Amino acid sequence: MKASKNDNGLHSPNSVPEKSVLSDPDEHLSLHRGLKARQVSMITLGGSLGTGLIIGSGTALVRGGPLGLWFGYSFMGFICYLVMIALGEMGAYLPHKKGFAGYATRYVDPAFGFALGYNYLFKYFVQTTNNVNAAGAVVQYWTLSVPIEVWMLFCINLLGIRVFGEFEFWFCSIKVVALVGLILMGLIIDLGGNPQHDRIGFRYWDPPYGPLGYYLINEVHNKKLSQFLGFWSTLTTALFSYIGTELIGVTVGETQNPRKNVPKAIKRMFFRIVVFYIGGTFVISLTTLFVANSSKAGAAASPFVVATTLVGVRVINHVINAVVLIFVLSASNSDLYIGSRRSPRIFAKVNKRGVPWPALVLNTLVCFLTFLNASSSSSIAFGWFSNLIACFGAITWMCISYTHIAFMRALKAQGIDRNSLPYKAPLQPFGSWFALCFTGLVLTFNGFSTFLPFVSSSFITSYISIPIFVVLWVGYKVYFRTSTIPASEADLFTGKKEIDDEEEEFVAREKLKGPRSRLQRIWDEL
């Protein structure tokens, strides 16, 4: 029986077998290319700048200590970079409107692409819900009289991609400016610019505060092992924080001039990882003691607030809480965008603005999972959702890395020089292999703490995505009798000419507009 599949690897009974998995869908199912380079790079950054860095870093600080926090985020930032450049190489060569699941279908196996497509959809179901839950927790910092469930009823506007891109660009810009402000504030506090005029320096890196924390010391009864477990737990937290950067693989389908703008967005992403994640966690490690109560809500759980409280800075905690709320709502906006683009074909109908409104409605309805915190606290629900996101996200990164390996094999087998590609990812093929193996290692030991002692709810949320992925992959493979695609037979050309023609038309239209002013060029480079 021949597999019938759509562009993102999700099976549809209405799919046409003869149609390429990378050819654009019909007009009423087709997204619009309306995102500029600055919007793509900012949306990619905004999708990952959320609770993982602002709130989740507090948990990592408790468990790993200041050095464990900083090194854990730095190392996972390197892994994130390896995944992004791999995705960027494939996306710049064939910027398709269905993203990396379509590449997996074409270069690896239709069953592999099918499983990846649904894995990523489930991940965004959970991530959107988690951000809504976090928004409720942020509001609880100010008042407990507002039920946190009301925050899942936030308004979703059916805006076109151009309006969405501009709106999210400015939303993310506020986040970037706020985070830069928080980093500068931390440096000022550390250097003595605080009410106590206390120059902190690296005090918290020295015993008894640091440099490493002790995690599960009462369970393992070994300080060295406890310190290692504390560091390892920061890798999982960091992975959760970086999840979302891969959405650049989805925005390529709605990006103007993707052959030029996708590589540009990848390069910008690297510098933003260094500044915001590595720089932010470094400042946190300098100015913040271990967070004593990780169950606090909103800004109270943020190490930035703890830092200001320790030195007697007042009022600023309310400002930071407002910033955290903006972070969460912006991340929710990006999550709904990406989730609506990953939904099954039956929900893919678009309106005149290019918005797949049935998929958007579906993703909004899933947010009702936030009611889980009606029986458990927001912090417990946040932990469950974080485990699920990290697990789904790790599988996604592994699939992207392996797909890129298959892509490089296909290029070599068919005599295509990687130097001829619009963007050639550095550190390859070792980079993708390293990202694949190490992410798999983090995934394997993601829930080690659930065994000390055994906690069934945490164990399930830490590992449930693995059997889900395997069942989807094997089930599709057995039912449709698909096989792994040989490198020499991987389709590297179908749909490429259409994209080349579209690119030439775009460049020609831009030339007709005449030379751009210096201000316009600076604006484009943002």
Coordinates of N, CA and C in Angstrom, one line a residue, residues 83 86-87 90 100-105 107-109 111-120 246 391-407 432 435-437 439-440 443 465-466 469-470 473:
V83 N 22.0 22.9 16.2 CA 20.8 22.6 15.6 C 20.3 23.6 14.7
A86 N 22.1 23.7 11.3 CA 21.7 22.6 10.5 C 20.4 22.9 9.8
L87 N 19.5 23.4 10.6 CA 18.1 23.7 10.1 C 18.2 24.9 9.1
M90 N 19.3 23.6 5.5 CA 18.2 23.0 4.8 C 17.2 24.0 4.4
F100 N 10.5 21.7 8.8 CA 11.4 20.6 8.9 C 10.8 19.2 8.9
A101 N 9.5 19.1 9.2 CA 8.8 17.8 9.1 C 8.7 17.3 7.6
G102 N 8.6 18.3 6.7 CA 8.6 18.0 5.3 C 9.9 17.5 4.8
Y103 N 11.0 18.1 5.4 CA 12.4 17.7 5.0 C 12.6 16.3 5.5
A104 N 12.1 16.0 6.7 CA 12.3 14.6 7.2 C 11.6 13.6 6.4
T105 N 10.4 14.0 5.9 CA 9.6 13.1 5.0 C 10.4 12.9 3.7
Y107 N 13.9 13.4 3.0 CA 15.3 13.0 3.1 C 15.5 11.7 3.9
V108 N 14.5 11.4 4.8 CA 14.7 10.2 5.7 C 13.7 9.1 5.4
D109 N 12.4 9.4 5.7 CA 11.4 8.4 5.6 C 10.1 9.1 5.9
A111 N 7.5 8.0 7.3 CA 7.0 7.7 8.6 C 7.8 8.6 9.7
F112 N 9.0 8.8 9.4 CA 9.8 9.7 10.3 C 9.3 11.1 10.3
G113 N 9.0 11.6 9.1 CA 8.4 13.0 9.0 C 7.0 13.0 9.6
F114 N 6.2 12.0 9.5 CA 4.9 11.9 10.1 C 5.0 12.0 11.6
A115 N 5.9 11.2 12.2 CA 6.1 11.2 13.7 C 6.6 12.6 14.1
L116 N 7.5 13.2 13.4 CA 8.1 14.4 13.8 C 7.0 15.5 13.7
G117 N 6.2 15.5 12.7 CA 5.2 16.5 12.6 C 4.2 16.5 13.7
Y118 N 3.7 15.4 14.1 CA 2.8 15.3 15.3 C 3.5 15.5 16.6
N119 N 4.8 15.1 16.7 CA 5.5 15.4 17.9 C 5.6 16.9 18.2
Y120 N 5.9 17.6 17.1 CA 6.1 19.1 17.2 C 4.7 19.8 17.5
E246 N 13.9 26.7 17.3 CA 13.8 26.0 16.0 C 12.6 26.4 15.1
C391 N 10.9 17.2 26.7 CA 11.0 15.9 26.1 C 10.6 16.0 24.6
F392 N 9.4 16.7 24.3 CA 9.0 16.9 22.9 C 10.1 17.7 22.2
G393 N 10.6 18.7 22.8 CA 11.6 19.5 22.2 C 12.9 18.8 21.9
A394 N 13.4 18.0 22.8 CA 14.6 17.2 22.6 C 14.4 16.3 21.4
I395 N 13.3 15.6 21.3 CA 13.0 14.7 20.1 C 13.1 15.5 18.8
T396 N 12.5 16.7 18.9 CA 12.5 17.6 17.7 C 13.9 17.9 17.3
W397 N 14.7 18.3 18.2 CA 16.1 18.7 17.9 C 16.9 17.5 17.3
M398 N 16.6 16.3 17.9 CA 17.3 15.1 17.4 C 16.9 14.8 16.0
C399 N 15.6 14.9 15.7 CA 15.1 14.7 14.4 C 15.7 15.7 13.4
I400 N 15.8 16.9 13.8 CA 16.3 17.9 12.9 C 17.8 17.6 12.6
S401 N 18.5 17.2 13.6 CA 19.9 16.9 13.4 C 20.1 15.7 12.5
Y402 N 19.3 14.7 12.7 CA 19.4 13.5 11.9 C 19.0 13.7 10.4
T403 N 17.9 14.6 10.3 CA 17.5 14.9 8.9 C 18.6 15.7 8.2
H404 N 19.3 16.5 8.9 CA 20.4 17.3 8.3 C 21.5 16.3 7.9
I405 N 21.8 15.3 8.7 CA 22.8 14.3 8.3 C 22.4 13.6 7.1
A406 N 21.1 13.2 7.0 CA 20.6 12.6 5.8 C 20.7 13.5 4.6
F407 N 20.4 14.8 4.8 CA 20.5 15.8 3.7 C 21.9 15.9 3.2
S432 N 26.2 18.2 13.7 CA 24.9 17.6 13.8 C 24.9 16.2 14.5
A435 N 25.2 17.1 18.2 CA 23.9 17.6 18.7 C 22.9 16.5 18.9
L436 N 22.9 15.5 17.9 CA 22.0 14.4 18.0 C 22.3 13.5 19.2
C437 N 23.6 13.2 19.4 CA 24.0 12.3 20.5 C 23.8 12.9 21.8
T439 N 21.9 15.6 22.7 CA 20.5 15.8 23.1 C 19.8 14.5 23.4
G440 N 20.2 13.4 22.8 CA 19.6 12.1 23.1 C 20.0 11.7 24.6
L443 N 17.9 13.7 26.9 CA 16.6 13.2 26.9 C 16.5 11.9 27.7
S465 N 6.5 11.3 25.9 CA 6.7 11.7 24.5 C 7.5 10.7 23.7
I466 N 8.4 9.9 24.4 CA 9.2 8.9 23.7 C 8.3 7.8 23.1
F469 N 6.2 9.1 20.2 CA 6.9 9.3 19.0 C 7.2 7.9 18.3
V470 N 7.6 6.9 19.1 CA 7.9 5.6 18.6 C 6.6 5.0 18.0
W473 N 5.8 6.7 14.7 CA 6.8 6.3 13.6 C 6.6 4.9 13.2

